[in-house]
Amino acid sequence: MPPLAMFPFIFVALSILTTAASTHPHPLDPLSPVELTAVRAAVLASPLVPARPLTFHYVGLDEPDKPDVLSYSEARSSSSSRAALPRRAFVIARAGGQSHELPVDITDASAPSVLSHAVHHGTGFPMLTLDEQFAAVALPPRHAPFVESVRRRGVDMDDVLCAAFPVGWFGDAGSSETESEEKVRQRRVVKLLCFVAGATANFYARPLEGVTLVVDLDRMAIVEYRDRVVYPVPKAEGTDYRAGKAGAPYAGHEAAPGVVVQPEGRGFHIDGHFVRWANWEFHVGFDMRAGTVISLASIHDADAGARRRVLYRGFVSEVFVPYMDPAEEWYYRTFLDAGEYGLGLWAFPLQPGGDCPANAAYLDGYYAGQDGKPVENKNMICVFERYAGDVAWRHTEAGFPDRLITEVRPDVSLVVRMVVSCGNYDYILDWEFKTSGSIKFVVSLTGLLEVKGTDYTHADQITQDAHGTLVAENTLAVYHDHYITYHLDVDVDGTNNSFVKNIITTRRNTAGTPRKSYWTVRREVAETEADAQVDVNAAPADMLIVNPNKRTRMGNEVGYRVVPGGATAASVLDDDDYPQLRASYSKKQLWVTPYNRDEKWAPGLYADQSTGDDGLGVWSGRNRGIRNEDIVLWYTVGIHHIPYQDDFPVMPTVSGGFELRPANFFERNPLLKTRPPMRDQLPFPNCSCASDSS
Ligand SMILES: *[C@@H]1O[C@H](CO)[C@@H](O)[C@H](O)[C@H]1NC(C)=O
Ligand SMILES: *[C@@H]1O[C@H](CO)[C@@H](O)[C@H](O)[C@H]1NC(C)=O
Ligand SMILES: [Cu+2]
């Protein structure tokens, strides 16, 4: 039995784990720098795409077929011989004004080869590269009308910063009258919005409202310019968030400092990309679009003496953030952060001791830059054991006349964390593994609000719909939503699973006893995808992923519950509104689809300027069978965000999430035989942290 009780938490061990490289990569390992370099060489040498310049927009692992990965894993765990699977990358490049799809074989990284080539003729474009955004935002200071707009507002050009905003898609309405629809659709553009930094780091709080530039990314030129309306630029004072710039610290408001320490070192081991901790084992990967990818998560069942599968592969598929202001400078702000910007590209190094506790270990990620060369993303994922003084289970028994029995077990979990700073917003994305078998998915939002310049300096002046909250003089924080959609290929105790709703139904009592009513459970097994599109706020139901081929000794189907944990907003936009067409899945929090290796990205593979003709809503519309099949759970954490002054100039974290929790998966509580707290083993038995009374 693996050590279910964790090591005591006392001492800090700060050494960063270096991972031992095995002879060949695991089939789900992300592409290494050597492999990324090989992919680049093969694509640039290929005669299939002769046009230049060629830019790399997506390079990721083209994972082997699932049955092959599973048999590879089983061979590995039974220590029998295992042949390396073919290694492939999937590339989306731009050249000659077209998007090119190129699978590249890198099984032998010294002899990579492009396997095939296709041009994407449909709508939408791949992710924006960082380099092209930097190039685009460098254009405005050399654009004479923009120089004039800046001068007109009395602002110093040296203080101005611009950022690239995807334009979304608005049918014909978005095209200018002089151009044909076809031509407009094929133009890959972004809008630039500009801000004033000056004395503050929080330039997002100081918009140059009313000014919009449109940049054609393939030509890297400003193609439209508009200075529609002049509002005062909000003042810098009171907007900075940096220590020393936000004013003197409050006196007497500090909590006593503390730190989590582990005298025997960390309780988890990182071997290549595998993390092993307590009863859990899983693989941590990285993708430039999704960020963290967790695969092959399995839990050791001590009573059964076996390792049991829970999740084949999971990641954040999309983050949809539509703003709710119809003004010319705002209506199109309907971001798809993963598909347009890339969560992995915007995940920056974590700060030890702040972003992650002192006992954390860090993992690096690598992605392909626009030129295809590998870029290191240092310390972008942290892994740590969390002991927050919470209780895993307890009971006090006062029923015996002569004694009191108290049994309690501390709750310790393992967290895998990444932080995405996508422009103004920060998303802290946690995977929390619990020894009880639960996996908690937690999204915490913080960072800077996206604000609109206005004439208003007091709420009493607002007579019309302002589309936001006045958070400072001349500063409206605009209403918006956040929808974080997870793709979870669950494999509960095996590949074939079903989706079940346990629905609470009220009955009238006919048993002849005085009670008049009671509730009972009606069990519904979803046959097809339509049965598994769930508004989790509407149904008073437990939702389960079960394995109909496996039962407990009591005869119950083994399963996992999907437990919503707050943040269950769904989109309330009209169905025919353009952003809603592009992210139609945002109307329901939960979808279940049959596994298909091409169905990864909720708004479709090409999210930038997408039109809604691809994606989860379209796939699920086929209404395929999902009963006793290899199924994928899609769960969206949703937040309607009405900003308040307390969120300004930087927002305290707001969290939401959900949990996958065992439901008849184990024969009984898997924590029953864990050890009680090891108070007497602590090095300072009489320090206040360990004593019964302080
Ligand atoms: C799992 O699903 C596949 C696809 O429908 C089916 O062929 C297979 O028989 C199923 N396996 C079990 C154990 O039911
Ligand atoms: C802890 O308690 C022991 C005896 O109970 C005592 O000898 C020792 O000095 C104490 N240590 C501290 C740090 O108070
Ligand atoms: Cu928000």
CSV table of C-alpha atoms in Angstrom, one decimal, residues 280-620:
chain,number,residue,atom,x,y,z
A,280,TRP,CA,-2.0,9.1,-7.4
A,281,GLU,CA,0.0,8.8,-10.5
A,282,PHE,CA,-0.3,11.1,-13.6
A,283,HIS,CA,1.6,12.6,-16.5
A,284,VAL,CA,2.0,16.4,-16.7
A,285,GLY,CA,2.4,17.8,-20.2
A,286,PHE,CA,2.3,21.2,-21.9
A,287,ASP,CA,0.7,22.6,-25.0
A,288,MET,CA,1.1,26.1,-26.4
A,289,ARG,CA,-2.6,26.5,-26.8
A,290,ALA,CA,-4.0,24.6,-23.7
A,291,GLY,CA,-1.1,25.1,-21.2
A,292,THR,CA,-1.0,22.3,-18.7
A,293,VAL,CA,-2.2,18.9,-20.0
A,294,ILE,CA,-2.8,16.1,-17.5
A,295,SER,CA,-2.8,12.5,-18.8
A,296,LEU,CA,-3.1,8.9,-17.6
A,297,ALA,CA,-4.3,9.8,-14.1
A,298,SER,CA,-4.8,6.7,-12.1
A,299,ILE,CA,-5.3,6.0,-8.4
A,300,HIS,CA,-4.0,3.1,-6.4
A,301,ASP,CA,-6.8,1.3,-4.7
A,302,ALA,CA,-5.3,-0.1,-1.5
A,303,ASP,CA,-8.2,-2.4,-0.7
A,304,ALA,CA,-8.2,-3.9,-4.3
A,305,GLY,CA,-4.4,-3.9,-4.4
A,306,ALA,CA,-4.6,-2.4,-7.9
A,307,ARG,CA,-4.1,0.8,-9.8
A,308,ARG,CA,-7.3,2.0,-11.4
A,309,ARG,CA,-7.7,4.5,-14.3
A,310,VAL,CA,-9.6,7.8,-13.8
A,311,LEU,CA,-8.7,10.2,-16.6
A,312,TYR,CA,-7.0,9.6,-19.9
A,313,ARG,CA,-6.3,13.2,-20.9
A,314,GLY,CA,-7.5,16.6,-19.7
A,315,PHE,CA,-6.8,20.2,-20.4
A,316,VAL,CA,-8.5,23.6,-20.6
A,317,SER,CA,-9.9,23.7,-24.1
A,318,GLU,CA,-11.0,27.3,-24.2
A,319,VAL,CA,-11.5,30.5,-22.2
A,320,PHE,CA,-14.4,32.6,-23.7
A,321,VAL,CA,-14.7,36.2,-22.5
A,322,PRO,CA,-17.4,38.3,-24.1
A,323,TYR,CA,-17.8,41.9,-23.0
A,324,MET,CA,-21.2,43.4,-22.8
A,325,ASP,CA,-20.9,46.9,-24.3
A,326,PRO,CA,-22.3,47.4,-27.8
A,327,ALA,CA,-20.2,50.5,-28.5
A,328,GLU,CA,-18.0,50.6,-31.6
A,329,GLU,CA,-14.8,50.2,-29.6
A,330,TRP,CA,-16.2,47.3,-27.5
A,331,TYR,CA,-18.8,45.2,-29.3
A,332,TYR,CA,-16.2,42.8,-30.8
A,333,ARG,CA,-14.4,42.1,-27.6
A,334,THR,CA,-15.5,38.5,-27.4
A,335,PHE,CA,-12.2,36.8,-26.6
A,336,LEU,CA,-11.3,33.1,-27.1
A,337,ASP,CA,-8.1,33.3,-25.0
A,338,ALA,CA,-6.9,29.7,-25.8
A,339,GLY,CA,-7.7,29.7,-29.5
A,340,GLU,CA,-6.7,33.3,-30.3
A,341,TYR,CA,-3.8,34.0,-27.8
A,342,GLY,CA,-2.7,30.6,-26.5
A,343,LEU,CA,-2.9,29.8,-22.8
A,344,GLY,CA,0.6,28.2,-22.9
A,345,LEU,CA,2.1,31.2,-24.7
A,346,TRP,CA,0.8,33.6,-22.0
A,347,ALA,CA,1.8,31.4,-19.0
A,348,PHE,CA,4.8,33.2,-17.4
A,349,PRO,CA,7.3,32.0,-14.7
A,350,LEU,CA,5.7,31.5,-11.3
A,351,GLN,CA,7.1,33.4,-8.4
A,352,PRO,CA,8.3,31.0,-5.6
A,353,GLY,CA,6.8,31.8,-2.3
A,354,GLY,CA,4.0,33.9,-3.8
A,355,ASP,CA,2.4,32.0,-6.7
A,356,CYS,CA,3.3,28.7,-5.2
A,357,PRO,CA,4.3,27.8,-1.6
A,358,ALA,CA,7.9,27.2,-0.4
A,359,ASN,CA,7.5,23.4,-0.8
A,360,ALA,CA,6.7,23.6,-4.5
A,361,ALA,CA,8.7,22.0,-7.3
A,362,TYR,CA,8.7,23.7,-10.8
A,363,LEU,CA,8.4,22.4,-14.3
A,364,ASP,CA,9.4,24.1,-17.5
A,365,GLY,CA,7.5,24.2,-20.8
A,366,TYR,CA,8.8,24.6,-24.3
A,367,TYR,CA,6.9,26.0,-27.3
A,368,ALA,CA,7.7,27.0,-30.9
A,369,GLY,CA,8.2,30.7,-31.5
A,370,GLN,CA,7.0,32.3,-34.7
A,371,ASP,CA,10.3,31.3,-36.4
A,372,GLY,CA,9.8,27.7,-35.2
A,373,LYS,CA,12.7,27.8,-32.8
A,374,PRO,CA,12.1,26.4,-29.3
A,375,VAL,CA,11.3,28.9,-26.6
A,376,GLU,CA,11.8,28.0,-22.9
A,377,ASN,CA,9.0,28.9,-20.6
A,378,LYS,CA,10.8,28.5,-17.3
A,379,ASN,CA,9.0,27.6,-14.0
A,380,MET,CA,5.6,27.7,-15.8
A,381,ILE,CA,4.0,24.9,-13.8
A,382,CYS,CA,4.4,24.2,-10.1
A,383,VAL,CA,3.5,21.1,-8.1
A,384,PHE,CA,3.1,21.1,-4.4
A,385,GLU,CA,1.5,19.4,-1.5
A,386,ARG,CA,-1.2,21.5,0.2
A,387,TYR,CA,-1.8,21.1,3.9
A,388,ALA,CA,-4.0,24.0,4.9
A,389,GLY,CA,-5.2,22.7,8.3
A,390,ASP,CA,-8.4,21.2,6.9
A,391,VAL,CA,-10.0,17.9,7.8
A,392,ALA,CA,-10.2,14.9,5.5
A,393,TRP,CA,-12.6,13.1,7.8
A,394,ARG,CA,-13.4,13.1,11.5
A,395,HIS,CA,-15.8,11.9,14.2
A,396,THR,CA,-16.3,12.6,17.9
A,397,GLU,CA,-18.3,9.9,19.7
A,398,ALA,CA,-19.9,11.2,22.9
A,399,GLY,CA,-22.3,8.3,23.2
A,400,PHE,CA,-20.3,6.2,25.6
A,401,PRO,CA,-21.0,7.1,29.2
A,402,ASP,CA,-17.4,7.0,30.3
A,403,ARG,CA,-15.2,8.3,27.4
A,404,LEU,CA,-15.0,10.5,24.4
A,405,ILE,CA,-13.6,9.1,21.1
A,406,THR,CA,-12.3,11.5,18.6
A,407,GLU,CA,-10.7,10.4,15.3
A,408,VAL,CA,-9.5,12.9,12.8
A,409,ARG,CA,-7.4,12.8,9.6
A,410,PRO,CA,-5.8,15.9,8.1
A,411,ASP,CA,-6.6,16.7,4.5
A,412,VAL,CA,-3.5,16.8,2.3
A,413,SER,CA,-3.7,17.3,-1.4
A,414,LEU,CA,-1.4,17.7,-4.4
A,415,VAL,CA,-1.8,20.8,-6.5
A,416,VAL,CA,-0.6,21.3,-10.1
A,417,ARG,CA,-0.7,25.0,-10.9
A,418,MET,CA,-0.3,27.2,-13.9
A,419,VAL,CA,-1.0,31.0,-14.2
A,420,VAL,CA,-2.0,32.5,-17.5
A,421,SER,CA,-1.6,36.3,-17.7
A,422,CYS,CA,-3.5,36.9,-20.9
A,423,GLY,CA,-3.1,40.7,-21.3
A,424,ASN,CA,-4.9,42.4,-18.4
A,425,TYR,CA,-6.4,39.2,-16.8
A,426,ASP,CA,-4.7,36.5,-14.7
A,427,TYR,CA,-6.1,33.0,-14.5
A,428,ILE,CA,-4.7,30.7,-11.8
A,429,LEU,CA,-5.5,27.2,-13.0
A,430,ASP,CA,-5.2,24.5,-10.4
A,431,TRP,CA,-5.6,20.7,-10.6
A,432,GLU,CA,-5.9,19.5,-7.1
A,433,PHE,CA,-5.6,15.7,-6.5
A,434,LYS,CA,-7.0,14.4,-3.2
A,435,THR,CA,-6.1,11.1,-1.6
A,436,SER,CA,-9.9,10.5,-1.3
A,437,GLY,CA,-9.8,10.0,-5.1
A,438,SER,CA,-11.3,13.5,-5.9
A,439,ILE,CA,-9.8,15.8,-8.5
A,440,LYS,CA,-10.8,19.4,-8.0
A,441,PHE,CA,-10.5,21.9,-10.8
A,442,VAL,CA,-10.2,25.4,-9.5
A,443,VAL,CA,-10.0,28.6,-11.6
A,444,SER,CA,-9.1,31.8,-9.7
A,445,LEU,CA,-9.4,35.1,-11.5
A,446,THR,CA,-7.4,38.1,-10.7
A,447,GLY,CA,-5.5,40.9,-12.5
A,448,LEU,CA,-6.7,44.1,-14.0
A,449,LEU,CA,-10.1,45.0,-15.2
A,450,GLU,CA,-10.7,46.1,-18.8
A,451,VAL,CA,-12.0,49.6,-18.5
A,452,LYS,CA,-13.6,52.2,-20.8
A,453,GLY,CA,-12.9,55.9,-20.8
A,454,THR,CA,-15.9,58.1,-20.1
A,455,ASP,CA,-16.9,61.6,-19.1
A,456,TYR,CA,-18.5,60.4,-15.9
A,457,THR,CA,-16.9,61.3,-12.7
A,458,HIS,CA,-19.7,60.3,-10.3
A,459,ALA,CA,-22.4,57.6,-10.5
A,460,ASP,CA,-25.2,60.2,-10.2
A,461,GLN,CA,-24.3,61.5,-13.7
A,462,ILE,CA,-25.1,58.1,-15.3
A,463,THR,CA,-28.6,58.3,-16.8
A,464,GLN,CA,-28.3,55.7,-19.6
A,465,ASP,CA,-27.2,52.1,-19.6
A,466,ALA,CA,-23.4,52.5,-18.9
A,467,HIS,CA,-22.5,48.8,-19.5
A,468,GLY,CA,-20.3,48.9,-16.5
A,469,THR,CA,-19.5,50.2,-13.0
A,470,LEU,CA,-17.8,53.6,-12.4
A,471,VAL,CA,-14.7,52.4,-10.5
A,472,ALA,CA,-12.7,55.7,-10.7
A,473,GLU,CA,-13.1,59.1,-12.3
A,474,ASN,CA,-13.6,58.7,-16.1
A,475,THR,CA,-13.3,54.9,-15.7
A,476,LEU,CA,-16.0,52.4,-16.4
A,477,ALA,CA,-15.3,48.7,-15.7
A,478,VAL,CA,-17.3,47.0,-18.3
A,479,TYR,CA,-19.6,44.0,-17.7
A,480,HIS,CA,-18.4,40.7,-19.1
A,481,ASP,CA,-18.3,36.9,-18.7
A,482,HIS,CA,-15.6,34.3,-18.2
A,483,TYR,CA,-16.2,30.7,-19.5
A,484,ILE,CA,-13.4,28.3,-18.8
A,485,THR,CA,-14.1,25.0,-20.7
A,486,TYR,CA,-12.3,21.8,-19.7
A,487,HIS,CA,-11.9,18.9,-22.1
A,488,LEU,CA,-11.8,15.7,-19.9
A,489,ASP,CA,-11.4,12.4,-21.5
A,490,VAL,CA,-12.5,10.4,-18.5
A,491,ASP,CA,-11.7,6.7,-18.4
A,492,VAL,CA,-13.3,5.6,-15.1
A,493,ASP,CA,-11.8,2.2,-14.3
A,494,GLY,CA,-11.6,1.5,-18.1
A,495,THR,CA,-12.2,3.1,-21.4
A,496,ASN,CA,-15.9,2.6,-21.9
A,497,ASN,CA,-18.1,4.8,-19.7
A,498,SER,CA,-21.7,6.1,-19.6
A,499,PHE,CA,-23.1,9.4,-18.4
A,500,VAL,CA,-25.8,9.1,-15.7
A,501,LYS,CA,-28.2,11.6,-14.1
A,502,ASN,CA,-29.6,10.8,-10.7
A,503,ILE,CA,-32.6,13.0,-10.6
A,504,ILE,CA,-34.5,14.0,-7.5
A,505,THR,CA,-38.2,13.4,-7.9
A,506,THR,CA,-40.8,14.2,-5.3
A,507,ARG,CA,-43.4,11.5,-4.4
A,508,ARG,CA,-46.6,11.5,-2.4
A,509,ASN,CA,-46.5,9.0,0.5
A,510,THR,CA,-48.8,6.0,-0.1
A,511,ALA,CA,-47.3,3.8,2.7
A,512,GLY,CA,-50.1,4.7,5.2
A,513,THR,CA,-47.7,6.5,7.6
A,514,PRO,CA,-48.3,10.1,8.6
A,515,ARG,CA,-45.6,11.6,6.2
A,516,LYS,CA,-47.2,13.2,3.1
A,517,SER,CA,-44.2,13.4,0.8
A,518,TYR,CA,-40.7,12.3,0.2
A,519,TRP,CA,-38.1,12.4,-2.6
A,520,THR,CA,-36.5,9.6,-4.4
A,521,VAL,CA,-34.0,9.1,-7.2
A,522,ARG,CA,-34.8,8.5,-10.8
A,523,ARG,CA,-31.7,7.3,-12.7
A,524,GLU,CA,-31.3,8.2,-16.3
A,525,VAL,CA,-28.6,6.9,-18.5
A,526,ALA,CA,-27.7,9.1,-21.4
A,527,GLU,CA,-28.1,7.3,-24.8
A,528,THR,CA,-26.9,10.0,-27.1
A,529,GLU,CA,-25.2,13.4,-26.9
A,530,ALA,CA,-28.5,15.3,-26.7
A,531,ASP,CA,-29.2,13.6,-23.4
A,532,ALA,CA,-25.9,14.9,-22.0
A,533,GLN,CA,-26.2,18.6,-22.7
A,534,VAL,CA,-26.9,19.8,-19.2
A,535,ASP,CA,-27.7,23.1,-17.6
A,536,VAL,CA,-26.4,22.3,-14.2
A,537,ASN,CA,-28.5,25.0,-12.6
A,538,ALA,CA,-31.8,23.7,-13.9
A,539,ALA,CA,-31.5,20.0,-12.9
A,540,PRO,CA,-31.6,19.0,-9.2
A,541,ALA,CA,-29.4,16.0,-10.2
A,542,ASP,CA,-26.2,14.2,-9.4
A,543,MET,CA,-24.3,13.8,-12.6
A,544,LEU,CA,-22.0,10.7,-12.9
A,545,ILE,CA,-19.6,9.1,-15.2
A,546,VAL,CA,-20.0,5.4,-14.6
A,547,ASN,CA,-18.3,2.3,-16.0
A,548,PRO,CA,-21.2,0.0,-16.7
A,549,ASN,CA,-18.8,-3.0,-17.1
A,550,LYS,CA,-17.4,-2.7,-13.6
A,551,ARG,CA,-19.3,-3.1,-10.3
A,552,THR,CA,-18.5,-3.0,-6.6
A,553,ARG,CA,-19.0,-6.1,-4.5
A,554,MET,CA,-22.4,-4.5,-3.5
A,555,GLY,CA,-23.3,-4.5,-7.2
A,556,ASN,CA,-23.2,-0.8,-7.8
A,557,GLU,CA,-21.7,0.5,-11.1
A,558,VAL,CA,-18.3,2.1,-10.3
A,559,GLY,CA,-18.3,5.8,-11.1
A,560,TYR,CA,-17.3,9.4,-10.5
A,561,ARG,CA,-19.6,12.3,-9.8
A,562,VAL,CA,-19.3,15.6,-11.5
A,563,VAL,CA,-19.8,18.2,-8.7
A,564,PRO,CA,-20.3,21.8,-9.8
A,565,GLY,CA,-18.5,24.1,-7.3
A,566,GLY,CA,-20.0,27.6,-7.7
A,567,ALA,CA,-19.3,29.7,-10.8
A,568,THR,CA,-22.0,27.9,-12.9
A,569,ALA,CA,-23.1,30.8,-15.1
A,570,ALA,CA,-24.1,30.0,-18.6
A,571,SER,CA,-24.2,32.5,-21.5
A,572,VAL,CA,-27.4,34.5,-21.8
A,573,LEU,CA,-26.7,36.1,-25.2
A,574,ASP,CA,-29.2,35.5,-28.0
A,575,ASP,CA,-28.6,32.3,-29.9
A,576,ASP,CA,-28.2,34.2,-33.2
A,577,ASP,CA,-25.7,36.7,-31.8
A,578,TYR,CA,-22.3,36.3,-33.5
A,579,PRO,CA,-20.1,35.6,-30.5
A,580,GLN,CA,-22.7,33.1,-29.3
A,581,LEU,CA,-22.6,31.3,-32.7
A,582,ARG,CA,-18.8,31.0,-32.3
A,583,ALA,CA,-19.0,29.7,-28.7
A,584,SER,CA,-22.4,28.0,-28.8
A,585,TYR,CA,-21.3,25.5,-26.2
A,586,SER,CA,-21.4,28.3,-23.6
A,587,LYS,CA,-25.1,27.9,-23.1
A,588,LYS,CA,-24.7,24.6,-21.3
A,589,GLN,CA,-22.1,23.9,-18.6
A,590,LEU,CA,-21.8,20.2,-19.4
A,591,TRP,CA,-21.6,18.2,-22.6
A,592,VAL,CA,-20.5,14.6,-23.2
A,593,THR,CA,-19.2,13.5,-26.6
A,594,PRO,CA,-17.8,10.2,-27.9
A,595,TYR,CA,-14.0,10.3,-28.0
A,596,ASN,CA,-12.7,11.6,-31.3
A,597,ARG,CA,-9.0,12.6,-31.6
A,598,ASP,CA,-9.8,15.6,-33.7
A,599,GLU,CA,-12.3,17.1,-31.3
A,600,LYS,CA,-10.1,19.0,-28.8
A,601,TRP,CA,-10.9,22.7,-29.1
A,602,ALA,CA,-14.4,23.7,-28.0
A,603,PRO,CA,-14.7,26.6,-30.6
A,604,GLY,CA,-13.0,24.5,-33.3
A,605,LEU,CA,-9.4,24.3,-34.5
A,606,TYR,CA,-9.3,27.7,-36.0
A,607,ALA,CA,-10.8,30.0,-33.4
A,608,ASP,CA,-9.5,33.4,-34.6
A,609,GLN,CA,-12.3,35.0,-36.7
A,610,SER,CA,-14.2,31.7,-36.5
A,611,THR,CA,-17.8,31.6,-37.6
A,612,GLY,CA,-19.2,28.8,-35.5
A,613,ASP,CA,-19.1,26.2,-38.3
A,614,ASP,CA,-16.8,24.0,-36.2
A,615,GLY,CA,-16.6,23.1,-32.5
A,616,LEU,CA,-18.3,21.4,-29.7
A,617,GLY,CA,-21.8,22.5,-30.5
A,618,VAL,CA,-21.5,21.3,-34.1
A,619,TRP,CA,-19.9,18.0,-33.2
A,620,SER,CA,-22.5,17.3,-30.5
